Coordinates of C-alpha atoms and ligand atoms in Angstrom, one line a residue:
X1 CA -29.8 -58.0 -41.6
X2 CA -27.9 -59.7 -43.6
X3 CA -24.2 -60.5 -43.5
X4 CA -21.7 -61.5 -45.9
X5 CA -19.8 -64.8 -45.4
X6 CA -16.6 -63.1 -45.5
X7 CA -15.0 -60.7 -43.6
X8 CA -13.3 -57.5 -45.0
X9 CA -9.7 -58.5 -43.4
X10 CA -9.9 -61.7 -45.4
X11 CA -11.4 -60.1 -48.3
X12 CA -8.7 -57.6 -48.5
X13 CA -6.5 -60.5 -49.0
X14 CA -8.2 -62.6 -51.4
X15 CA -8.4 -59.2 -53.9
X16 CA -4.7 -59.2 -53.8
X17 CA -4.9 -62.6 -55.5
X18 CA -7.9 -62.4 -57.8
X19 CA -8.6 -59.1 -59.2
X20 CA -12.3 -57.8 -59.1
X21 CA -14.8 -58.0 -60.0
X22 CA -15.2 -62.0 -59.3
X23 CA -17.8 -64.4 -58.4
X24 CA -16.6 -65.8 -54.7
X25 CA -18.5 -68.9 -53.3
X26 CA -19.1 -70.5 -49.9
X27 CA -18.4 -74.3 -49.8
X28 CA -19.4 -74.2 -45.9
X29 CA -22.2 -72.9 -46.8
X30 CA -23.1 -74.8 -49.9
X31 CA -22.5 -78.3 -48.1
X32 CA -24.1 -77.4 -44.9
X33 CA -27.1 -76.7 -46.9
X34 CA -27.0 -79.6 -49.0
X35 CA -26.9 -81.5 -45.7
X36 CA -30.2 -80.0 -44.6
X37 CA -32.3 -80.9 -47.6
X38 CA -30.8 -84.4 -47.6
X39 CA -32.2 -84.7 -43.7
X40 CA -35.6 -83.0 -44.5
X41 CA -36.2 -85.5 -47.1
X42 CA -34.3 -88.3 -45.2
X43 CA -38.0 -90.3 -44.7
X44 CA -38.2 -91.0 -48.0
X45 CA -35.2 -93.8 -49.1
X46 CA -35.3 -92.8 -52.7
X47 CA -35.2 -89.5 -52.5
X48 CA -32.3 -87.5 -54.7
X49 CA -31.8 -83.9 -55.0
X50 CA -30.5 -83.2 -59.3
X51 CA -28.9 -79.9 -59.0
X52 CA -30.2 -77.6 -61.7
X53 CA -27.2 -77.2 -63.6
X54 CA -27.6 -74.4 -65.4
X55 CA -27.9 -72.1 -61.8
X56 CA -24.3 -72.7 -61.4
X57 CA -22.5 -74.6 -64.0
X58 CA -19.2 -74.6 -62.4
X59 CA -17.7 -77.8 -62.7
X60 CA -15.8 -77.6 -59.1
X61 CA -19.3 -77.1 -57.7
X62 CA -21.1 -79.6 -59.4
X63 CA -18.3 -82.0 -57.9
X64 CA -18.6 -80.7 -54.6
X65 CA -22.7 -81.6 -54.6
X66 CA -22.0 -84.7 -56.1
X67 CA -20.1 -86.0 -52.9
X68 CA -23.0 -84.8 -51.2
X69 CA -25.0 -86.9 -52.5
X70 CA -26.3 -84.8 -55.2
X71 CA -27.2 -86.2 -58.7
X72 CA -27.9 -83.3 -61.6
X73 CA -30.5 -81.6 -63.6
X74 CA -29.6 -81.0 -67.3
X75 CA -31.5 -79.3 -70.2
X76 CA -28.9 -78.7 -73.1
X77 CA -26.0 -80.8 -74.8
X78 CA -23.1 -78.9 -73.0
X79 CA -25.3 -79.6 -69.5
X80 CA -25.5 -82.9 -70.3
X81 CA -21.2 -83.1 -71.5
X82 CA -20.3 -81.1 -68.5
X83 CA -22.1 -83.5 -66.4
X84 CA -20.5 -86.2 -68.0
X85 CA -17.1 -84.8 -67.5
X86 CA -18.0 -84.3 -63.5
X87 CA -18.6 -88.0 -63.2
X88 CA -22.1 -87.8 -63.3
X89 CA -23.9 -90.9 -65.1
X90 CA -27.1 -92.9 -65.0
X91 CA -29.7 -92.4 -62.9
X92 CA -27.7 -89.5 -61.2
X93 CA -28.8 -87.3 -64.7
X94 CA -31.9 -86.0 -64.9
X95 CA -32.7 -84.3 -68.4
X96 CA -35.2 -81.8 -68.3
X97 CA -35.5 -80.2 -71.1
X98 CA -38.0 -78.9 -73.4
X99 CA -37.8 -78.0 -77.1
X100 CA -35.3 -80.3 -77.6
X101 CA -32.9 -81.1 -80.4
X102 CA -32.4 -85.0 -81.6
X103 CA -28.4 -84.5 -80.5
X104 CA -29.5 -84.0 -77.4
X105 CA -32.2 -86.5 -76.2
X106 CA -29.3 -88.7 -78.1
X107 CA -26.4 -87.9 -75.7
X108 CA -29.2 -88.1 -73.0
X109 CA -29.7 -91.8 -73.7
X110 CA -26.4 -92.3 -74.4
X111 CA -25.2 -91.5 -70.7
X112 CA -28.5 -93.4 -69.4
X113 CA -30.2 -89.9 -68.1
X114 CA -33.4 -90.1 -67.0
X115 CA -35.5 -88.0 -69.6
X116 CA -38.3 -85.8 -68.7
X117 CA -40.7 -85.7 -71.8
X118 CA -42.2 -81.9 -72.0
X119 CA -44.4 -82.9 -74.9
X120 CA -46.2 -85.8 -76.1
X121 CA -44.9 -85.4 -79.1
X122 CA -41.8 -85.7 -77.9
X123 CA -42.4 -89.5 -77.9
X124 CA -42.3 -90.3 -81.4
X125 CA -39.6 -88.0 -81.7
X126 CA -37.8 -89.2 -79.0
X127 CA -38.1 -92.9 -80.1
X128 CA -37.3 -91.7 -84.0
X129 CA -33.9 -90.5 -82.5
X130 CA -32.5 -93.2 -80.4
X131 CA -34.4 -96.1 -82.2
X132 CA -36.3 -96.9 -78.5
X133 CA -38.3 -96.0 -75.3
X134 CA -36.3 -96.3 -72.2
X135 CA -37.3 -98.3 -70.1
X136 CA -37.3 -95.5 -67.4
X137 CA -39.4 -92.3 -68.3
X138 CA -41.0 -89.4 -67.0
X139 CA -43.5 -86.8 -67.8
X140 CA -43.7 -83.3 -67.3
X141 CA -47.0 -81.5 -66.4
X142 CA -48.5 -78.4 -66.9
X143 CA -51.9 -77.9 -64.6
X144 CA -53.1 -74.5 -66.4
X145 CA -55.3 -72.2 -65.1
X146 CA -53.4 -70.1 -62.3
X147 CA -50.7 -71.4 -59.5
X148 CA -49.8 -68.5 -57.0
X149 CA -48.2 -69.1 -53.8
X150 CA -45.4 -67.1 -52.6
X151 CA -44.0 -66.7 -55.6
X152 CA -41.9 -63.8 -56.1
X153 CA -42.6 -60.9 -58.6
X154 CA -40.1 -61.7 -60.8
X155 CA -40.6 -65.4 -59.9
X156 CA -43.9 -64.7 -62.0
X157 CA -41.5 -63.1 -64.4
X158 CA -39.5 -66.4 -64.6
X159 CA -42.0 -68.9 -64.7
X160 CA -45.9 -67.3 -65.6
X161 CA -48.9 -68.6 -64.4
X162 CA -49.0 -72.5 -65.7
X163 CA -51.7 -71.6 -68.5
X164 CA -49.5 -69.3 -69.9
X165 CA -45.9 -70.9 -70.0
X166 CA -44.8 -73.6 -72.4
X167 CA -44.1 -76.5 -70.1
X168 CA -45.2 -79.7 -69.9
X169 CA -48.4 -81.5 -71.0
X170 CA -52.4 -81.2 -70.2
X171 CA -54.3 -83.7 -67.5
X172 CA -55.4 -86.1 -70.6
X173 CA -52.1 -85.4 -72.5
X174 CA -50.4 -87.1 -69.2
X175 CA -52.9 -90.6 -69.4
X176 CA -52.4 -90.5 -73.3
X177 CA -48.5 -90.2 -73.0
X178 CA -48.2 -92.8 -70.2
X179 CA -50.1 -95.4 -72.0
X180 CA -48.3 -94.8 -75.4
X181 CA -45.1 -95.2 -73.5
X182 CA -46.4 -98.4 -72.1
X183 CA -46.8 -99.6 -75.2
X184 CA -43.8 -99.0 -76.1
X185 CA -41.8 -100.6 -74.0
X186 CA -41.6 -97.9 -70.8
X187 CA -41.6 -99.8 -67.2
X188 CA -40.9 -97.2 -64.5
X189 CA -42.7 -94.0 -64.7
X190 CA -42.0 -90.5 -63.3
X191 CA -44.0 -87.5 -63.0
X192 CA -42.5 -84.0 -62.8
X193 CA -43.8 -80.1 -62.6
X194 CA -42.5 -76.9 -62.1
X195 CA -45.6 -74.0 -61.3
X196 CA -43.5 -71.0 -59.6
X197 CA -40.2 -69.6 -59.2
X198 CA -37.8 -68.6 -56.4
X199 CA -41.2 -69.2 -53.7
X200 CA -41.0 -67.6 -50.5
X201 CA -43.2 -69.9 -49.0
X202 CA -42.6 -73.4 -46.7
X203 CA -46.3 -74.5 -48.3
X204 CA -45.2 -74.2 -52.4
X205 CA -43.5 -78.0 -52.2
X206 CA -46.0 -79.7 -50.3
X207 CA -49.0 -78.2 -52.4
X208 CA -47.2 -79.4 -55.4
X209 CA -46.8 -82.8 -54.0
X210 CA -50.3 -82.8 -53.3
X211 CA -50.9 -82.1 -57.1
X212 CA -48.9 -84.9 -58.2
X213 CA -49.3 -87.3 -55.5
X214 CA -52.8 -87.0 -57.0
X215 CA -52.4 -87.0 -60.6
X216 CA -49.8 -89.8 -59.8
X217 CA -52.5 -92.1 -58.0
X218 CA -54.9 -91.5 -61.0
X219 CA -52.6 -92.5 -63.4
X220 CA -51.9 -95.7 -61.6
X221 CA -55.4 -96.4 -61.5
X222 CA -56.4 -95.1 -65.5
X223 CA -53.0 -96.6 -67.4
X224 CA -51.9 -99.1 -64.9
X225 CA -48.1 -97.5 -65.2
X226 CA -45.7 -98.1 -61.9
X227 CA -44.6 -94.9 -60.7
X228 CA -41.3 -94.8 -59.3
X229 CA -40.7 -91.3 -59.3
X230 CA -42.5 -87.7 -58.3
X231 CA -40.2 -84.8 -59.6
X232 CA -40.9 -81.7 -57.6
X233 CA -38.6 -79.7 -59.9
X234 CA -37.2 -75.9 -59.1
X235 CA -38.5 -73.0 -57.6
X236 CA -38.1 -73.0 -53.5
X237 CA -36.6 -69.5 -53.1
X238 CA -34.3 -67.6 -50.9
X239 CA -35.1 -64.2 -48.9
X240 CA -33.4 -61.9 -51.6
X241 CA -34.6 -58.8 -49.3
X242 CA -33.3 -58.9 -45.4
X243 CA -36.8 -58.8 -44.6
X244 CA -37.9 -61.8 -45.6
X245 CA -38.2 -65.1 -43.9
X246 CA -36.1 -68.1 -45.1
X247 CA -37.9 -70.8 -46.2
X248 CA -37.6 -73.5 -43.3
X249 CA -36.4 -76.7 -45.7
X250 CA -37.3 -79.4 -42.7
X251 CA -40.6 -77.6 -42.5
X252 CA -40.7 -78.2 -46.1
X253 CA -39.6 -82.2 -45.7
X254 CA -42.2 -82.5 -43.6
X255 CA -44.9 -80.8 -45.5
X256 CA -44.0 -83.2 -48.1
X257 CA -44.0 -86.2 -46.1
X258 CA -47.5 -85.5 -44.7
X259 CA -49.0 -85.5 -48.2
X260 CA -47.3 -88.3 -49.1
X261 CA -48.9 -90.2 -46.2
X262 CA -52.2 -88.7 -46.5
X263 CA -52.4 -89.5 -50.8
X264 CA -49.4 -92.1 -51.8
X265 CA -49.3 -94.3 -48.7
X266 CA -53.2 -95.2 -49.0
X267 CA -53.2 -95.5 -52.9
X268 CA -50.6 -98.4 -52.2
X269 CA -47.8 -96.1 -53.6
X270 CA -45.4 -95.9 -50.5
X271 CA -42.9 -97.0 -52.8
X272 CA -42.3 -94.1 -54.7
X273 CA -39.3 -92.1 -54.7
X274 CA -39.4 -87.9 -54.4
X275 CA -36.6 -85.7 -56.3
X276 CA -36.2 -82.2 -56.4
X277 CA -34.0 -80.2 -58.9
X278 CA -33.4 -77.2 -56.9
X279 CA -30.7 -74.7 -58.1
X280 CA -31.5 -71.4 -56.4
X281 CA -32.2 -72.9 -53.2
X282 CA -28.7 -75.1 -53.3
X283 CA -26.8 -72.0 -54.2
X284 CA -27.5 -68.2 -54.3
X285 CA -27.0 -67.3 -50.7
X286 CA -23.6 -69.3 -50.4
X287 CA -22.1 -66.4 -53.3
X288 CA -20.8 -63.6 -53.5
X289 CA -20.5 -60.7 -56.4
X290 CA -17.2 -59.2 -55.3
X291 CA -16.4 -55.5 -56.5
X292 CA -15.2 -52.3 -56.1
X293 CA -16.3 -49.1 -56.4
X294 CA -14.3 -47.0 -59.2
X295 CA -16.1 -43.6 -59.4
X296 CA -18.7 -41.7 -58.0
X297 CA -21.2 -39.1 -59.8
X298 CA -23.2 -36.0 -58.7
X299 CA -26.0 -34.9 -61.5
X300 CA -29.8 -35.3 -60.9
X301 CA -29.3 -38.4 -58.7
X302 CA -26.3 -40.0 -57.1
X303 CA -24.3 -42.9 -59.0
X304 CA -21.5 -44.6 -57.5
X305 CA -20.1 -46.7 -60.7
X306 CA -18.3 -50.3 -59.8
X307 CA -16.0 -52.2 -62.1
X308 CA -19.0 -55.3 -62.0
X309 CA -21.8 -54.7 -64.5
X310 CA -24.8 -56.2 -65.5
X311 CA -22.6 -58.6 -68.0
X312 CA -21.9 -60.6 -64.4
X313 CA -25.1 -60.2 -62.5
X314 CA -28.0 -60.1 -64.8
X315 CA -30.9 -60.1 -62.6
X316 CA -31.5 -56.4 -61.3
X317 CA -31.1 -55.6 -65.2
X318 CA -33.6 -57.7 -66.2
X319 CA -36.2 -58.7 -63.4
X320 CA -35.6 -55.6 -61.8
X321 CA -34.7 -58.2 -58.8
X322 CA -33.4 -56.8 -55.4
X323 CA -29.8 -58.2 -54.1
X324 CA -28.6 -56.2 -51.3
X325 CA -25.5 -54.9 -50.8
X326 CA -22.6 -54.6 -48.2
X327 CA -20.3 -51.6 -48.3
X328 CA -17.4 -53.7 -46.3
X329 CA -16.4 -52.3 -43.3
X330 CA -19.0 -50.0 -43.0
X331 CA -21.3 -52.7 -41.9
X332 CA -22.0 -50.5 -38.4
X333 CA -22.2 -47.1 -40.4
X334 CA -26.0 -45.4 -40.6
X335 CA -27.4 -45.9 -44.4
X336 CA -27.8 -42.6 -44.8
X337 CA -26.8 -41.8 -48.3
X338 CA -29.1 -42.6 -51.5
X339 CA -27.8 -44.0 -54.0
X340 CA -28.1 -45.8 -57.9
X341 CA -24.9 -48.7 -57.9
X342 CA -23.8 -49.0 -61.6
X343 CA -22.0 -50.8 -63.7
X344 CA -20.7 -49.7 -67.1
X345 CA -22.4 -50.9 -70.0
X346 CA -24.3 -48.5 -72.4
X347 CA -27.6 -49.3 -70.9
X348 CA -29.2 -47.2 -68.6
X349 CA -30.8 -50.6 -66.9
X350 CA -27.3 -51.4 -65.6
X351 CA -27.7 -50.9 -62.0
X352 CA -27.0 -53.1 -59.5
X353 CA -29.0 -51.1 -57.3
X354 CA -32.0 -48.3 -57.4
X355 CA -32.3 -45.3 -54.9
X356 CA -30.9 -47.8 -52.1
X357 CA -30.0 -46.1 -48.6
X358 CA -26.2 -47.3 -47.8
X359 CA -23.5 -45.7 -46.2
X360 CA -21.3 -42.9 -47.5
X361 CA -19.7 -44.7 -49.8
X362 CA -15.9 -43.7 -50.8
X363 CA -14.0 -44.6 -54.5
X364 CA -11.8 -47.7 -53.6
X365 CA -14.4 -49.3 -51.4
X366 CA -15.3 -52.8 -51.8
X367 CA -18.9 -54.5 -52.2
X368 CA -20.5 -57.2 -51.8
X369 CA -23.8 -58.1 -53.6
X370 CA -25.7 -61.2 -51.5
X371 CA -27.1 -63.6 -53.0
X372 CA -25.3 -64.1 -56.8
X373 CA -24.5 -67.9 -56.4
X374 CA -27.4 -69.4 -58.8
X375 CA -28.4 -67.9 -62.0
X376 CA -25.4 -65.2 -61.5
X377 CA -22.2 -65.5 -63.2
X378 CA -24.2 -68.6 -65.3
X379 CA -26.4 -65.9 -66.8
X380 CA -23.4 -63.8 -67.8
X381 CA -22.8 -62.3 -71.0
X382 CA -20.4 -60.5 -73.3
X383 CA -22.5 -57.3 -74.3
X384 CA -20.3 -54.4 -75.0
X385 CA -17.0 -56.4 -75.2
X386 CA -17.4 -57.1 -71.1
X387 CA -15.9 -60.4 -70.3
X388 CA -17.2 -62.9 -67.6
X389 CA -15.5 -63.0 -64.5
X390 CA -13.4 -65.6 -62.6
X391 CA -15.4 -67.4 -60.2
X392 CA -13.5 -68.4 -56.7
X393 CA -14.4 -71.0 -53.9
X394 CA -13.9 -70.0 -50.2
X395 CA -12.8 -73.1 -49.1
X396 CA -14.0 -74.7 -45.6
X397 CA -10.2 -74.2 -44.4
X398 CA -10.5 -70.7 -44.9
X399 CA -7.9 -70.8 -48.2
X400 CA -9.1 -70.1 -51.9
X401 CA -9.2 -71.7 -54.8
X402 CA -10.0 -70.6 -58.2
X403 CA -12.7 -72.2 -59.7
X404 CA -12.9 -70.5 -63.0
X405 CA -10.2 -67.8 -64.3
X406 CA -11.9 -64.6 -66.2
X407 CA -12.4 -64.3 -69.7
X408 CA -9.8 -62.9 -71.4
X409 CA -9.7 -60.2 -75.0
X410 CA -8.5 -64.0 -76.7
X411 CA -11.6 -65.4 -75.4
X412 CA -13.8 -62.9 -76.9
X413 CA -12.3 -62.8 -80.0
X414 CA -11.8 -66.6 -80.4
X415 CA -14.7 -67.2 -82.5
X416 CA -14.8 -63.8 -84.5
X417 CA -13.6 -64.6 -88.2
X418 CA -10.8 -61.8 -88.9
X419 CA -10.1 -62.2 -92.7
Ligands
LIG501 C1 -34.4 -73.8 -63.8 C2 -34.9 -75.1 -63.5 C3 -34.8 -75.7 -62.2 C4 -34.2 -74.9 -61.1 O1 -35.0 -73.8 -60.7 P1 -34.6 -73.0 -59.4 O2 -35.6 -71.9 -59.4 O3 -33.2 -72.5 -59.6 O4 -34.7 -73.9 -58.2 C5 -35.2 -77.0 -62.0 N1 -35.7 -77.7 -63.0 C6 -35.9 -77.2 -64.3 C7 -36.5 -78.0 -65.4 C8 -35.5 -75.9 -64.5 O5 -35.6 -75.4 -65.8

């Protein structure tokens, strides 16, 4: 069962304010949640959670993780420039990037980001651009063969198995890279990987850190590099469908910390500080897609059509992912009706929803689709001349505040060139 975060009383008067469909967050939510992982990881002294920006690149947000205790995860120049703008700098930026343009590893350095190499080639490139080697770098790796635990169908979709996607470098790539980097000037050393997406598992972290705590001691031993840092990257997921279990984050912590005792602490490597750069994890339960239903439909199936299309919420479009639905005020009523949820573009893969049992659902009524707050409104688009919507925060006191107004016609045609 799943429940929304707001009730229809107060939703009813937050629509008379901001017209649907809109993007509503939790900031309860979002800070108690951020409070967890901080106290899962709390043995470690280094440890730093770098939001992935590009779940959620809201700036309100990004300042509400920041004060708690959140740094960020960047991979492209307006990342790195929002980030900037947020008060993010230093050691608090993480750029993860991969097929990256000079401009960017530029601004990167610039701000004093820690840069995560996805290639070895990327060294000489990276040097070429900004004249130097930091003196604090990391790595990305890339195991290959296969990598599957818990991971989601379209977590597969999102990530591959590690032979097939494009991250990162090879075992010998990593030893090669870390010595040329020496070489060159680099003192502090990070490693970082990313195998599977949105992982419904509390065993995907620590058998990562087990990966790396290993390849990390080897490296020590073969190059001689300090490592100061193990990246466990993306990918712990959320229950999308009420029936699965949450992944436990202090079960997680402590997964973590038992692999770090059982590899790091005996290879004379307690020092070493762990970062993660969730974004689905920190976000996606604690929003909201907020719309109403405008028509319904009676042909070969049943449609009930919304005024929120795939332009806002990518995912069912494209992953075919399940978010579920609540038909407010109806909450108690039997899901006895079948139904397809569209929106309106002119593609038949706009549905929010396929053949999904709800209650009788009446024109006017209003919906809420669980589970938007990462890789929602951020993966929006303008297909079909739909705009983005506004994004609002449910603030702890109960009030709202908007935290991004909707596009507008001016917006859209801004950058069209009319004579
Ligand atoms: C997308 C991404 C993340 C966040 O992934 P989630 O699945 O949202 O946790 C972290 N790091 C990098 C490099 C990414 O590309």
């Amino acid at each position: 069962m799943k429940t929304p975060f707001v009730t229809l009383e107060q939703l009813q008067e937050i629509v008379k304010q901001y017209p649907t469909p809109f993007h509503l967050y939790d900031e309860r939510g979002i800070r108690e949640n951020a409070r967890a992982l901080r106290q899962a990881f709390a043995w470690n002294p280094g440890f730093r959670e770098h939001f992935a920006v590009k779940a959620t690149p809201n700036p309100q947000i990004l300042k509400l993780l920041r004060e708690e205790g959140c740094g960020v995860d960047c991979s492209s120049l307006t990342e790195l420039m929002m980030s900037e703008r947020c008060g993010f700098a230093g050691e608090e930026i993480m750029f993860s990037s991969n097929d990256t343009p000079a401009e960017e590893f530029a601004l990167a350095a610039k701000l004093g980001a820690t840069i995560n190499l996805d290639d070895i080639t990327h060294i000489d490139f990276l040097r070429d651009t900004i004249g130097t080697i930091p003196k604090k770098i990391s790595c990305r790796y890339n195991p290959g063969g296969t990598f599957t635990l818990g991971e989601s169908k379209e977590g597969f979709q999102v990530m591959d198995n590690p032979g097939d996607a494009k991250y990162g470098m090879t075992r010998p790539q990593m030893t090669e890279a870390f010595r040329r980097l020496r070489e060159l000037g680099a003192e502090q050393f990070g490693i970082h990987a990313f195998l599977a997406s949105n992982t419904i598992s509390n065993e995907y972290y620590p058998a990562l850190a087990s990966i790396l705590f290993q390849v990390a001691a080897e490296l020590k031993e073969e190059t001689g590099c300090h490592i100061t840092f193990i990246n466990l990257s993306g990918g712990v997921g959320v229950p999308y469908h009420p029936d699965q279990p949450a992944n436990d984050i202090a079960v997680i912590g402590d997964g973590v910390r038992r692999a770090y005792e059982e590899i790091l602490v005996p290879a004379g490597m307690g020092d070493v500080a762990i970062h993660t750069e969730l974004g689905r994890f920190m976000l996606a339960p604690y929003g909201h897609l907020i719309t109403r239903v405008l028509h319904e439909k009676h042909i070969h199936k049943e449609y009930i059509g919304v005024d929120a299309c795939a332009a806002n919420l990518m995912r069912p479009a494209i992953y075919g992912a399940y978010h579920h639905i609540t038909v407010m005020g109806k909450e108690g009523a039997p899901c006895d009706h079948k139904y397809d949820i569209t929106g309106s573009l002119c593609e038949n893969c706009d549905k929010f929803a396929v053949d999904r049992m709800l209650p009788e659902i009446q024109i006017g009524d209003l919906l809420v689709i669980h589970d938007t707050g990462a890789h929602g409104h951020a993966m929006g688009y303008q297909y079909n001349g739909r705009l983005r919507s506004a994004e609002v925060l449910l603030c702890e006191d109960g009030s709202t505040r908007l935290i991004r107004r909707a596009e507008t016609p001016e917006d859209y045609f801004a950058t069209a060139i009319w004579d």
